[in-house]
mmCIF file of C-alpha atoms in Angstrom:
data_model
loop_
_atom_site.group_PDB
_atom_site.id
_atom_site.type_symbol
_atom_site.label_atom_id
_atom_site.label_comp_id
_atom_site.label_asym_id
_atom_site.label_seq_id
_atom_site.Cartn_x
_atom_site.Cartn_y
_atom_site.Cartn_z
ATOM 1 C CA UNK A 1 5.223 -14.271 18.224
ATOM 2 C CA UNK A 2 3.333 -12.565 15.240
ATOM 3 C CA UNK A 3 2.030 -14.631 12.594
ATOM 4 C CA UNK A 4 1.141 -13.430 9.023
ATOM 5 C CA UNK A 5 -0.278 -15.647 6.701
ATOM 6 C CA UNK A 6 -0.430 -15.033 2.984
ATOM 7 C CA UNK A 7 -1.298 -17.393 0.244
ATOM 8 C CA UNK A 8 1.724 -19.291 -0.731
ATOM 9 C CA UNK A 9 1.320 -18.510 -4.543
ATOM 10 C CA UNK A 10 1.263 -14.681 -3.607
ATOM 11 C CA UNK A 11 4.170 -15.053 -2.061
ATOM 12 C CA UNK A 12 6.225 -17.041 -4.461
ATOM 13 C CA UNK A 13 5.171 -14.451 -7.531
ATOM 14 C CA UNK A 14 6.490 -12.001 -5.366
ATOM 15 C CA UNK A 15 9.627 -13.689 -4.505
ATOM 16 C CA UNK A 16 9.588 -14.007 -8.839
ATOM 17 C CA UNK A 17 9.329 -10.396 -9.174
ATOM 18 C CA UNK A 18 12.428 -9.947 -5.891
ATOM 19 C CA UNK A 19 14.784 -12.194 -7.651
ATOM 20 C CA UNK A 20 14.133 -10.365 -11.033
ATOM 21 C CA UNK A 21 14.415 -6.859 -9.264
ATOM 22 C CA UNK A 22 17.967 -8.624 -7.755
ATOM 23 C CA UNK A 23 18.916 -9.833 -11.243
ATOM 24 C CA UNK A 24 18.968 -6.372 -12.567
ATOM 25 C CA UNK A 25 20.614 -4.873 -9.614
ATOM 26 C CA UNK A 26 22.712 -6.899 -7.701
ATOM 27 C CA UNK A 27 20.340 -5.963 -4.679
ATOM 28 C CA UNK A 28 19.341 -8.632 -2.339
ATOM 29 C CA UNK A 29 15.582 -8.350 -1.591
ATOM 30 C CA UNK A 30 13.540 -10.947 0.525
ATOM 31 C CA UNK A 31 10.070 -11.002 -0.221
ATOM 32 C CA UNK A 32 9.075 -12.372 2.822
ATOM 33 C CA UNK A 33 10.284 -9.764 4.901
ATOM 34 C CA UNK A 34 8.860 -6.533 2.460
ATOM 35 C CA UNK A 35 5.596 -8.240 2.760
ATOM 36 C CA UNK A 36 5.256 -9.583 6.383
ATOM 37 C CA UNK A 37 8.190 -6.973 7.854
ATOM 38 C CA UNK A 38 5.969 -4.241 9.456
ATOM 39 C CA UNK A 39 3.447 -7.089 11.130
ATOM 40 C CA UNK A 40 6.771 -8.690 12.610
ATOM 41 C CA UNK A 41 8.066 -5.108 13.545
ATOM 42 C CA UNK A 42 4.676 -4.003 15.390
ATOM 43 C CA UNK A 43 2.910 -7.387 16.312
ATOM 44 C CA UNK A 44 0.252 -6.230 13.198
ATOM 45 C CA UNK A 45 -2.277 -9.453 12.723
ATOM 46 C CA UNK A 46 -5.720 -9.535 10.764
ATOM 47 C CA UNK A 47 -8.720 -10.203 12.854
ATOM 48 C CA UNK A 48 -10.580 -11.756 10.008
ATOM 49 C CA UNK A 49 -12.824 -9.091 8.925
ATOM 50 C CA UNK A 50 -10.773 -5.988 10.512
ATOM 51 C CA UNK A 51 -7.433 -5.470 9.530
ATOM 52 C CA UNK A 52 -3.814 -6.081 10.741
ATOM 53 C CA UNK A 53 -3.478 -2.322 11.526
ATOM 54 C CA UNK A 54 -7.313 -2.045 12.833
ATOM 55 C CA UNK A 55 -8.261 0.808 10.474
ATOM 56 C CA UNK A 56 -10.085 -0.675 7.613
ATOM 57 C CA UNK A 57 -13.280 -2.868 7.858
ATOM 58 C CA UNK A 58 -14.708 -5.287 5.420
ATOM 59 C CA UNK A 59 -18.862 -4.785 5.713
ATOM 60 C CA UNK A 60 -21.677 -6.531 4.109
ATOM 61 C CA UNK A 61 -23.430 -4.662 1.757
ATOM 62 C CA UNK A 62 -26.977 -5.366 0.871
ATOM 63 C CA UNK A 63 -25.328 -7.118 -2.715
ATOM 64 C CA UNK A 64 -21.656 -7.390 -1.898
ATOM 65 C CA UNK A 65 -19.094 -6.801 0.228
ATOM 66 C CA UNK A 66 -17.039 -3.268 0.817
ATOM 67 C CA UNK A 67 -14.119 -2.379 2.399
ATOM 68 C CA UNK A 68 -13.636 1.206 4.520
ATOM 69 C CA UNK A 69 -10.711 2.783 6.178
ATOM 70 C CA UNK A 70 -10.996 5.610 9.024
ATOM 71 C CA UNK A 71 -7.209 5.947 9.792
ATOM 72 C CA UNK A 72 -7.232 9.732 10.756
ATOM 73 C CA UNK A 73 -9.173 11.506 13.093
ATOM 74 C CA UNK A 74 -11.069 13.694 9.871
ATOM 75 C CA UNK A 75 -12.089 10.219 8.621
ATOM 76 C CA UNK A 76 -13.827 9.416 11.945
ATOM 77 C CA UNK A 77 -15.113 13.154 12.138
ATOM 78 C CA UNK A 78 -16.758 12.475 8.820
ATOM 79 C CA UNK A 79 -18.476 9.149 9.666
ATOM 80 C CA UNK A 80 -21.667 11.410 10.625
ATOM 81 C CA UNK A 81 -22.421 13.002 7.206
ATOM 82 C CA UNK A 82 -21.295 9.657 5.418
ATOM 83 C CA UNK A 83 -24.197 7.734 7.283
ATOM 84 C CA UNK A 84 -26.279 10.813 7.041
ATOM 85 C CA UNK A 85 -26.990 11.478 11.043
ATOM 86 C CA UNK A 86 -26.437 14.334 13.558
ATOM 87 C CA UNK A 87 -24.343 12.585 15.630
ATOM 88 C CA UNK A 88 -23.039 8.846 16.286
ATOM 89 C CA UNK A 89 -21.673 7.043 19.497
ATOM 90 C CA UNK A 90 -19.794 4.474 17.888
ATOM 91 C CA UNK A 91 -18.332 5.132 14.517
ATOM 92 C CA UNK A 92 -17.997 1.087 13.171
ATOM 93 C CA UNK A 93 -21.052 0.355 14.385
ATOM 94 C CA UNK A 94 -22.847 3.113 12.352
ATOM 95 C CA UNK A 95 -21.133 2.299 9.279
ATOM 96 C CA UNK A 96 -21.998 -1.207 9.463
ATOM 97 C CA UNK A 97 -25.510 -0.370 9.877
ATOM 98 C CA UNK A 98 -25.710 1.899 7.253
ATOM 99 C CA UNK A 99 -23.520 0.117 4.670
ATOM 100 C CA UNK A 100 -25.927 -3.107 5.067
ATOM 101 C CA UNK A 101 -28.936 -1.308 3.587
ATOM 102 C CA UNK A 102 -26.887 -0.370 0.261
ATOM 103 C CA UNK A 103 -25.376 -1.717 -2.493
ATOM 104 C CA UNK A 104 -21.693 -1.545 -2.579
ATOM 105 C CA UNK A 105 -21.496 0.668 -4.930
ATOM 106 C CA UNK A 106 -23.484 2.995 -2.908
ATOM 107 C CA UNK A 107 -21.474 2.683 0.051
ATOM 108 C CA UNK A 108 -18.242 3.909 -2.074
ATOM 109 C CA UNK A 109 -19.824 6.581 -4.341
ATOM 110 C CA UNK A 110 -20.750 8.119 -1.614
ATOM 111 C CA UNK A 111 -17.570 7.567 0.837
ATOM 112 C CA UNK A 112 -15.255 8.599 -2.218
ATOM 113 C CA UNK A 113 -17.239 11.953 -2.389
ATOM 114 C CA UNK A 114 -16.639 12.684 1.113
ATOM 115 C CA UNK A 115 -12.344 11.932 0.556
ATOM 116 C CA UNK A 116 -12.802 8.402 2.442
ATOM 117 C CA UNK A 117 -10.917 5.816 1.619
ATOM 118 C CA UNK A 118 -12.834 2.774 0.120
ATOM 119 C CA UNK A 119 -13.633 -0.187 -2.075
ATOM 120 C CA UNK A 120 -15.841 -2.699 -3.248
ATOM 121 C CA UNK A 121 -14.865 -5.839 -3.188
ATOM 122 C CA UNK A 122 -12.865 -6.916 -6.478
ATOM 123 C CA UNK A 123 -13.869 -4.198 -8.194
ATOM 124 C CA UNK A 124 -10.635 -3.369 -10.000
ATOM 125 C CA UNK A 125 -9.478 -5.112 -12.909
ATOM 126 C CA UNK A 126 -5.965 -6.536 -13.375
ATOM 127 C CA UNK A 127 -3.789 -4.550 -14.654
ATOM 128 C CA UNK A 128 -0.056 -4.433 -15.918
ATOM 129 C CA UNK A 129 2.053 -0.874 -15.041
ATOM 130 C CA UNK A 130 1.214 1.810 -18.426
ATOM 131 C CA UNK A 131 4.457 3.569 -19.995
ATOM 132 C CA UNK A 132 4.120 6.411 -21.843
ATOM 133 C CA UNK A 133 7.174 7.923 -23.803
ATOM 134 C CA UNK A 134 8.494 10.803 -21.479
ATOM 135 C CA UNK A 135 11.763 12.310 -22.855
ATOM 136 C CA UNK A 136 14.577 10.630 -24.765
ATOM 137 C CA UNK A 137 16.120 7.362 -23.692
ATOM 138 C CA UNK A 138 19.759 6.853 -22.930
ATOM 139 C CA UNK A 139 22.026 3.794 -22.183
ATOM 140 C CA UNK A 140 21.015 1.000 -20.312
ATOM 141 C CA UNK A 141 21.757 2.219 -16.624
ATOM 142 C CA UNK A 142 21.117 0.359 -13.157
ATOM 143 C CA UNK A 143 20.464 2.032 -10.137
ATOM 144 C CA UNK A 144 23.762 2.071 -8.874
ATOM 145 C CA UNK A 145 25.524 6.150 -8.743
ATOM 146 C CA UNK A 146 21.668 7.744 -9.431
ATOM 147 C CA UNK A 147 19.448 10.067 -8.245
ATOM 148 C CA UNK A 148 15.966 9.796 -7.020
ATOM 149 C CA UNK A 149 13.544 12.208 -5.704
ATOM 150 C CA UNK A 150 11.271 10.399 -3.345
ATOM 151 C CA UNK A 151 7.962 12.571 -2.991
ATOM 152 C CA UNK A 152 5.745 9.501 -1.987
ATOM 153 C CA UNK A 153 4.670 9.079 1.665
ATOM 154 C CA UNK A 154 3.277 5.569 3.710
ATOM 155 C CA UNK A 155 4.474 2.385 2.017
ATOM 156 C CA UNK A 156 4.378 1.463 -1.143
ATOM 157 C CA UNK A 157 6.306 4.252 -2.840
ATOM 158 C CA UNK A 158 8.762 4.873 -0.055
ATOM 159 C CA UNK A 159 9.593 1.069 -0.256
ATOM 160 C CA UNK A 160 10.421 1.346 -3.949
ATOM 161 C CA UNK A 161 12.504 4.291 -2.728
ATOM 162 C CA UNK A 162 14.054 1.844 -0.251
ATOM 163 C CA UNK A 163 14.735 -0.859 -2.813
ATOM 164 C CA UNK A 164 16.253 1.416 -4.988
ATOM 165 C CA UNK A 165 18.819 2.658 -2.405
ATOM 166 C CA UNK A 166 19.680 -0.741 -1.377
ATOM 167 C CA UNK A 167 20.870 -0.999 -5.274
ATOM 168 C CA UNK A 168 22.882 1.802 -4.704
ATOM 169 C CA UNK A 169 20.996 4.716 -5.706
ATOM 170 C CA UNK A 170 20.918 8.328 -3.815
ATOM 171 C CA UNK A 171 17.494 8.659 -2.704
ATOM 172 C CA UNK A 172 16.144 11.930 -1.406
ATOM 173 C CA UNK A 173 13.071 11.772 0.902
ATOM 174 C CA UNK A 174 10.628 14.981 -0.154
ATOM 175 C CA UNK A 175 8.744 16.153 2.572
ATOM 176 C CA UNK A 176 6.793 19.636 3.295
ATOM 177 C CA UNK A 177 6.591 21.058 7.197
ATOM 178 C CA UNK A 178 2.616 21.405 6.310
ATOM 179 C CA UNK A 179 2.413 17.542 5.176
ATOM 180 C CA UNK A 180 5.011 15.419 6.504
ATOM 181 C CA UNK A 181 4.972 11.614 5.581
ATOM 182 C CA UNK A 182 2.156 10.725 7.539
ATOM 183 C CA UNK A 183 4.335 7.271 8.557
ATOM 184 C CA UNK A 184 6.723 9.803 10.458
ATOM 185 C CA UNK A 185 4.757 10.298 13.058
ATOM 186 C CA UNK A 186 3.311 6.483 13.648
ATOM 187 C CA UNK A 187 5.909 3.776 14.964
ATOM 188 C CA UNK A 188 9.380 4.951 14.534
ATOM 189 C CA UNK A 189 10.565 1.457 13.815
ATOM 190 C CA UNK A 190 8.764 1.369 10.345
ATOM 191 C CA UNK A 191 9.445 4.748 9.593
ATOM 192 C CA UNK A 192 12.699 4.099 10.030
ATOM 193 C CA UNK A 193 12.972 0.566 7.824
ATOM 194 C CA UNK A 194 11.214 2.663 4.755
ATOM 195 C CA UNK A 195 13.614 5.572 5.177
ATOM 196 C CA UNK A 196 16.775 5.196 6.831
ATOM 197 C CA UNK A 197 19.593 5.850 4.608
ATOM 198 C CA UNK A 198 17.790 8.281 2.694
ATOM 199 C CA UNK A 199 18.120 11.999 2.818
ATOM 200 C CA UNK A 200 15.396 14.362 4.160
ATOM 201 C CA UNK A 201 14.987 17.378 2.036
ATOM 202 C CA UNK A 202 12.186 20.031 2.940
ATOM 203 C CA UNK A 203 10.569 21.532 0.906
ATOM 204 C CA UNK A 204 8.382 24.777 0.963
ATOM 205 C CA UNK A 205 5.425 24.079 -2.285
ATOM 206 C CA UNK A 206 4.584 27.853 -2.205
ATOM 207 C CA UNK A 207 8.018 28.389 -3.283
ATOM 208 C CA UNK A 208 9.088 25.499 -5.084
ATOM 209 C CA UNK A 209 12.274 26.474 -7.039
ATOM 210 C CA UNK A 210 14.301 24.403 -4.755
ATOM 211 C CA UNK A 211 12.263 21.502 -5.479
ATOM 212 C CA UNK A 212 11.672 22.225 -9.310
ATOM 213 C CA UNK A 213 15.476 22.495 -9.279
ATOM 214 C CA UNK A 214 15.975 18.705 -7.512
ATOM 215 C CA UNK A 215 13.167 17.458 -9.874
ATOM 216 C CA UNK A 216 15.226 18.911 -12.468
ATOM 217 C CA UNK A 217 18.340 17.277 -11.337
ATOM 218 C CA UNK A 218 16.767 13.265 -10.874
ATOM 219 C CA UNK A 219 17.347 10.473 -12.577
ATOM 220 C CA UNK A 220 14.012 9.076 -10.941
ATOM 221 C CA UNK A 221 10.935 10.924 -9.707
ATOM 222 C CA UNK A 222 8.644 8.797 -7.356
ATOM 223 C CA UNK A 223 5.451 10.523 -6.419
ATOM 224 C CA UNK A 224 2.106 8.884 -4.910
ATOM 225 C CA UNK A 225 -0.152 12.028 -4.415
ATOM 226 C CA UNK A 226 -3.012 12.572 -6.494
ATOM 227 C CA UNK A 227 -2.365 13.433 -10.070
ATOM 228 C CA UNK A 228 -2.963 17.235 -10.119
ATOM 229 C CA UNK A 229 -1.402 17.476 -6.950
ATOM 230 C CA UNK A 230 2.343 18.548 -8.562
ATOM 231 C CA UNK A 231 0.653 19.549 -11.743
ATOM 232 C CA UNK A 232 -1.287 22.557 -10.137
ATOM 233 C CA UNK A 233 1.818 23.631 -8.562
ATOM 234 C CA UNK A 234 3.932 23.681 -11.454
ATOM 235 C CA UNK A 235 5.793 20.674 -10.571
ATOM 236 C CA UNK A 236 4.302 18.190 -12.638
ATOM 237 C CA UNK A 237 6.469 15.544 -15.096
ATOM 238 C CA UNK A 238 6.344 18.208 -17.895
ATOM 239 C CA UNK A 239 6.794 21.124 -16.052
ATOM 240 C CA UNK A 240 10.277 20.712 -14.733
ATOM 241 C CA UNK A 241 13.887 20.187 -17.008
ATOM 242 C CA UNK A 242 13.753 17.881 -19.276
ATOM 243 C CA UNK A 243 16.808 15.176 -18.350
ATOM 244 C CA UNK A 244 18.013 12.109 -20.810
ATOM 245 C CA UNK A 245 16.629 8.499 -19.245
ATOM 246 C CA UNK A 246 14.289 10.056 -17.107
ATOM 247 C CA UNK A 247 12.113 7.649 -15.201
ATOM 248 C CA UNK A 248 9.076 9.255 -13.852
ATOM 249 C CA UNK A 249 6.737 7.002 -11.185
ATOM 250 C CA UNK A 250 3.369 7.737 -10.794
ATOM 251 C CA UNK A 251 1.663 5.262 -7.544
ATOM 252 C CA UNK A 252 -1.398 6.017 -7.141
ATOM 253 C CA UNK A 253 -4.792 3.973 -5.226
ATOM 254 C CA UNK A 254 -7.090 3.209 -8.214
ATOM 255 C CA UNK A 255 -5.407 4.918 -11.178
ATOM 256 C CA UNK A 256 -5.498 8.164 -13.732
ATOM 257 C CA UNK A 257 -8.976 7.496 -15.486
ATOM 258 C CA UNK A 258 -11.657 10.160 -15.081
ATOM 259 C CA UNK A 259 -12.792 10.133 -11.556
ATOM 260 C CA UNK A 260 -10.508 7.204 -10.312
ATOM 261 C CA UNK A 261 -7.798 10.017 -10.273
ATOM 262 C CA UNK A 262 -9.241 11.043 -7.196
ATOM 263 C CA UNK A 263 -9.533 8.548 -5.219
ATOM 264 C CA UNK A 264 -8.052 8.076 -1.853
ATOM 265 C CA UNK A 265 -6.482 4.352 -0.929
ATOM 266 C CA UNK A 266 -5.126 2.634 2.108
ATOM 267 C CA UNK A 267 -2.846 -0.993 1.139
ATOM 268 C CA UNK A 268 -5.871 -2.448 2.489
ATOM 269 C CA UNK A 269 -8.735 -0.712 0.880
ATOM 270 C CA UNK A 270 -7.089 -1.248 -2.305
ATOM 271 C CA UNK A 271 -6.092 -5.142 -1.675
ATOM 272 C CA UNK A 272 -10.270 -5.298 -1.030
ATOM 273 C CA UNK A 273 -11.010 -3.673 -4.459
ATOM 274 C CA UNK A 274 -8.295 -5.842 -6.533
ATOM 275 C CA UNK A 275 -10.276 -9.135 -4.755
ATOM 276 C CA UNK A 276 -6.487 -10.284 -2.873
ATOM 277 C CA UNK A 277 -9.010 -11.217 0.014
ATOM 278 C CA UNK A 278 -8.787 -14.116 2.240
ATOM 279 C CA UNK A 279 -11.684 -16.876 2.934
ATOM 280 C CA UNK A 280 -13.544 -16.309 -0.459
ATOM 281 C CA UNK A 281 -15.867 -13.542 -2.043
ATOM 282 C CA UNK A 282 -19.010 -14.897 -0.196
ATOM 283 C CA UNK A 283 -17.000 -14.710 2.989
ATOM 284 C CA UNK A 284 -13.852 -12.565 2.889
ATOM 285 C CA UNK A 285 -10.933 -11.925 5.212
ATOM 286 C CA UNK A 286 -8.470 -9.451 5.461
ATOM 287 C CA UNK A 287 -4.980 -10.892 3.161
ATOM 288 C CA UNK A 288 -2.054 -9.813 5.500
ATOM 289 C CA UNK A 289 -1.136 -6.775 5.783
ATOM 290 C CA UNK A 290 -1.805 -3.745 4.120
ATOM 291 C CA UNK A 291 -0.501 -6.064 1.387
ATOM 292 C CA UNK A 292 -1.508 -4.006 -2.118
ATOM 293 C CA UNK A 293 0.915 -1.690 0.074
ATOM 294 C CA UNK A 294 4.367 -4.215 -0.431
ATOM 295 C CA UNK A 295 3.416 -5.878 -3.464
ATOM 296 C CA UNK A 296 3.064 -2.222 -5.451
ATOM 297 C CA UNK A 297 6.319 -1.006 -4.056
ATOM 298 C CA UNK A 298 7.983 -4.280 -5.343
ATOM 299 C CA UNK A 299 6.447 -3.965 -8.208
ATOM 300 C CA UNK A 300 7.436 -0.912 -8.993
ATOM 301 C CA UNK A 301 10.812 -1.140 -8.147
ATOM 302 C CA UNK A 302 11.420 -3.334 -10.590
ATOM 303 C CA UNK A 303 9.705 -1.405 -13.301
ATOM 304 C CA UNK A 304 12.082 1.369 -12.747
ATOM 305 C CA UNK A 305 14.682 -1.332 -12.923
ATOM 306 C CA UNK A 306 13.661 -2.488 -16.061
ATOM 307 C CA UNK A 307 12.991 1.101 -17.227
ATOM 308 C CA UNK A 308 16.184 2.164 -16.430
ATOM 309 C CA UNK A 309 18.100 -1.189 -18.439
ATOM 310 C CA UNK A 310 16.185 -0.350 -21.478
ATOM 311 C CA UNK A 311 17.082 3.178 -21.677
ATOM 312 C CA UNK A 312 14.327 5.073 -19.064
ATOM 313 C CA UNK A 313 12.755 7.863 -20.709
ATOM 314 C CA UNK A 314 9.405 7.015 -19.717
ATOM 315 C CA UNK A 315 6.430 8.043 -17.471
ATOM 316 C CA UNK A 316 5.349 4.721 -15.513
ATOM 317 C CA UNK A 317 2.050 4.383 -14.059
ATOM 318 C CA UNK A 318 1.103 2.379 -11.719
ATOM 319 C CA UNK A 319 -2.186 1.897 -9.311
ATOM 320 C CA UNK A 320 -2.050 -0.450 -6.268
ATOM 321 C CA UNK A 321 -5.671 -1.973 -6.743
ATOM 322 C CA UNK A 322 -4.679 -2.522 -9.821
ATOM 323 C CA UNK A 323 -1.384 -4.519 -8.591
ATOM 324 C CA UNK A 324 -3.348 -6.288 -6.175
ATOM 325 C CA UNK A 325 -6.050 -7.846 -8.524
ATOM 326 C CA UNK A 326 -3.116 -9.100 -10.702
ATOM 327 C CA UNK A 327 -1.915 -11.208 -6.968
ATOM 328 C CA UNK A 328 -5.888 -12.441 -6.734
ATOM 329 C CA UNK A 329 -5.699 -14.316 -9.291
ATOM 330 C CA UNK A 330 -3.772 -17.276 -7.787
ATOM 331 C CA UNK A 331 -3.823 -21.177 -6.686
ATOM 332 C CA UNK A 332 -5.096 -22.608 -4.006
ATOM 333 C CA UNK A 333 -1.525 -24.123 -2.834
ATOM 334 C CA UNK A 334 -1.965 -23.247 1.105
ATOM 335 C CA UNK A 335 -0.294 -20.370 3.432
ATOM 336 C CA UNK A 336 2.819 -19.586 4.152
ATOM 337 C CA UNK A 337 4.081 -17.401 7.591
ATOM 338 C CA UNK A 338 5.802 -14.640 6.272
ATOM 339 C CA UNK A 339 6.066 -12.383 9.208
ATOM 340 C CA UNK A 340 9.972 -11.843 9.124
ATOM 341 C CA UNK A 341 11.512 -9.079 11.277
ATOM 342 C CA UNK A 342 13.387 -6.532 8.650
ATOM 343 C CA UNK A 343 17.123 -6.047 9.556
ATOM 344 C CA UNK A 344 16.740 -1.454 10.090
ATOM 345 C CA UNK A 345 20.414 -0.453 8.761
ATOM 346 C CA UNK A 346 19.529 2.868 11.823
ATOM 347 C CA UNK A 347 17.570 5.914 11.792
ATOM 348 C CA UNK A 348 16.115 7.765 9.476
ATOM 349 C CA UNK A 349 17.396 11.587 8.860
ATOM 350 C CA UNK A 350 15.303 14.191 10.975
ATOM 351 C CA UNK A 351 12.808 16.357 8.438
ATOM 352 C CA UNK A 352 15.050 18.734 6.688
ATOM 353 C CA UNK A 353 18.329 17.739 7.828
ATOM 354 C CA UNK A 354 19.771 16.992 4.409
ATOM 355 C CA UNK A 355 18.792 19.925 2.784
ATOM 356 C CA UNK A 356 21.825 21.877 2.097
ATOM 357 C CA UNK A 357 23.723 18.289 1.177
ATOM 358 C CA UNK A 358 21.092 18.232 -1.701
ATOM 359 C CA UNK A 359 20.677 21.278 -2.964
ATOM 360 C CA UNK A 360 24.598 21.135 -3.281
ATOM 361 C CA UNK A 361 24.764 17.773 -4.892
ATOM 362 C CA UNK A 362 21.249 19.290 -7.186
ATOM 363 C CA UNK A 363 23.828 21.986 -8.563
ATOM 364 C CA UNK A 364 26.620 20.047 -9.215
ATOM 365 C CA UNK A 365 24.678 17.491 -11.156
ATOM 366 C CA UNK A 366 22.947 20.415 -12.852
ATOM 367 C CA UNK A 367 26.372 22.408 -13.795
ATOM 368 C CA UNK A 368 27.635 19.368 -15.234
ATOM 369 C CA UNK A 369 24.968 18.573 -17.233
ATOM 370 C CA UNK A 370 25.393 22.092 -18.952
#
């Protein structure tokens, strides 16, 4: 049986911020099972110093620690030019070398420039979600009869997608036929706990009127790309319709500022740069599972909650290293187990199989808006 241990204080802010989201929305939410669901689901453990899924590595550094994650076969093609050889025979083992004869900051300006996710440990600073005024504000509203446009992919967004559904919202899953969710094509299990009840709409970017048109239409826009991703493709928060309440999500790894915007996070990269580490900073351990990954989607879930009761209108930021330093800074009150197998209401919708059920429900909500 899978065991997941987390810091009990961790856990209990958490289960703070679930019964908070619940108070809002009448939506029941255990903590315990967002948190440890996906370890129970696919037998997911830390190995102390590699993590529950086995793609990111904490390393010694030659003043620190750092944290790197080769999840898809370009990250492993790259390991050669980010330790500077012609060829290596085991990928780990080079990094560790290398990473040992640099400072940490070393290790991740140079990984970052190569698109790789990583982080030095504790690097981030805590930081609360940033609102910025985006559009008028209506009446207080809860989830319940709205419409959000998932774009995000992995965890974190899709799970405040999830939780948002569960309090009765419509929730469209965005996807593109080039760039799927990556999640879709791991364990079906998961993919089907973040996304089941949802529906699937495809979407072509080159010719996004479709989209713009469903962006148009939301009450809620969750997106977890980089920042110019939607921007440079017209789709960005002030390039589609305006709509009264509007509450725009922005997840990203390390946040918008300067060069930050660009860089690429894993939950457990970016649990490594906010310090939510087990052991201690002289000798760190992985902290469950992908766990920046759970904690930001709960966390955002109920900002859009609380977004929503005070009127919406706003553009919410939020950056899961950022999240995850706030959950370092805890007691020493023990562990709790909170691997808990997630009930999965069925399976998700295949890629596109929704689309003409949204674009329908897109013009309705458009016409009678007019």
């Amino acid at each position: 049986m899978t065991s997941l241990v987390v810091p009990t204080a961790v856990l209990d802010r958490a289960r703070r911020t679930a019964a908070a989201f619940a108070a809002l929305t009448g939506a029941d939410v255990d903590a315990a099972e967002l948190i440890g669901g996906r370890a129970a689901l696919l037998g997911h453990a830390p190995r102390g110093r590699v993590s529950a899924g086995g793609a990111t590595r904490l390393m010694p550094s030659r003043d620190g620690w750092c944290a790197l994650t080769l999840s898809r076969d370009d990250d492993i093609d790259t390991v050669p030019a980010l330790v500077e050889a012609d060829r290596v025979d085991d990928p780990w083992t080079a990094v560790q070398s290398w990473a040992a004869g640099l400072d940490a900051v070393e290790v991740t300006d140079r990984a970052r420039l190569l698109g790789l996710p990583a982080a030095a440990l504790a690097e981030a600073p805590a930081e609360s979600p940033r609102s910025y005024p985006f559009g008028a504000a209506t009446v207080a509203r809860d989830p319940a009869g709205l419409l959000v446009a998932d774009l995000s992919a992995m965890w974190a967004g899709p799970l405040c997608g999830h939780l948002l559904a569960r309090a009765g919202a419509t929730v469209v899953k965005v996807e593109s036929a080039a760039r799927p969710d990556g999640s879709r094509g791991g364990p079906q299990q998961f993919f089907d706990w973040m996304n089941a009840g949802k529906l699937s709409y495809l979407a072509d970017f080159a010719k996004p009127d479709g989209l713009r048109a469903l962006l148009g239409a939301a009450d809620v826009v969750i997106e977890s790309s980089r920042p110019a991703a939607l921007t440079r493709r017209g789709l960005g928060p002030t390039d589609v319709a305006a709509r009264d309440g509007r509450v725009w999500l922005r997840i990203t790894g390390h946040g918008t500022d300067g060069e930050r915007a660009n860089w690429v996070a894993f939950g457990d990269d970016a649990a490594v740069a906010g310090g939510l580490v087990g052991g201690d900073h002289d000798a760190p351990t992985f902290c469950g599972d992908a766990i920046a990954d759970p904690l930001t989607g709960l966390e955002a879930a109920l900002a859009v909650a609380q977004s929503l009761r005070n009127g919406g209108g706003e553009l919410i930021e939020m950056s899961m290293a950022a999240v995850a330093a706030t959950y370092a800074d805890h007691d020493d009150a023990g562990e709790t187990d909170c691997a808990t197998a997630p009930d999965i209401p069925g399976q998700a919708a295949a890629l596109g199989a929704d689309n003409d059920e949204v674009d329908d429900l897109v013009q309705r909500r458009l016409r009678a808006a007019c």
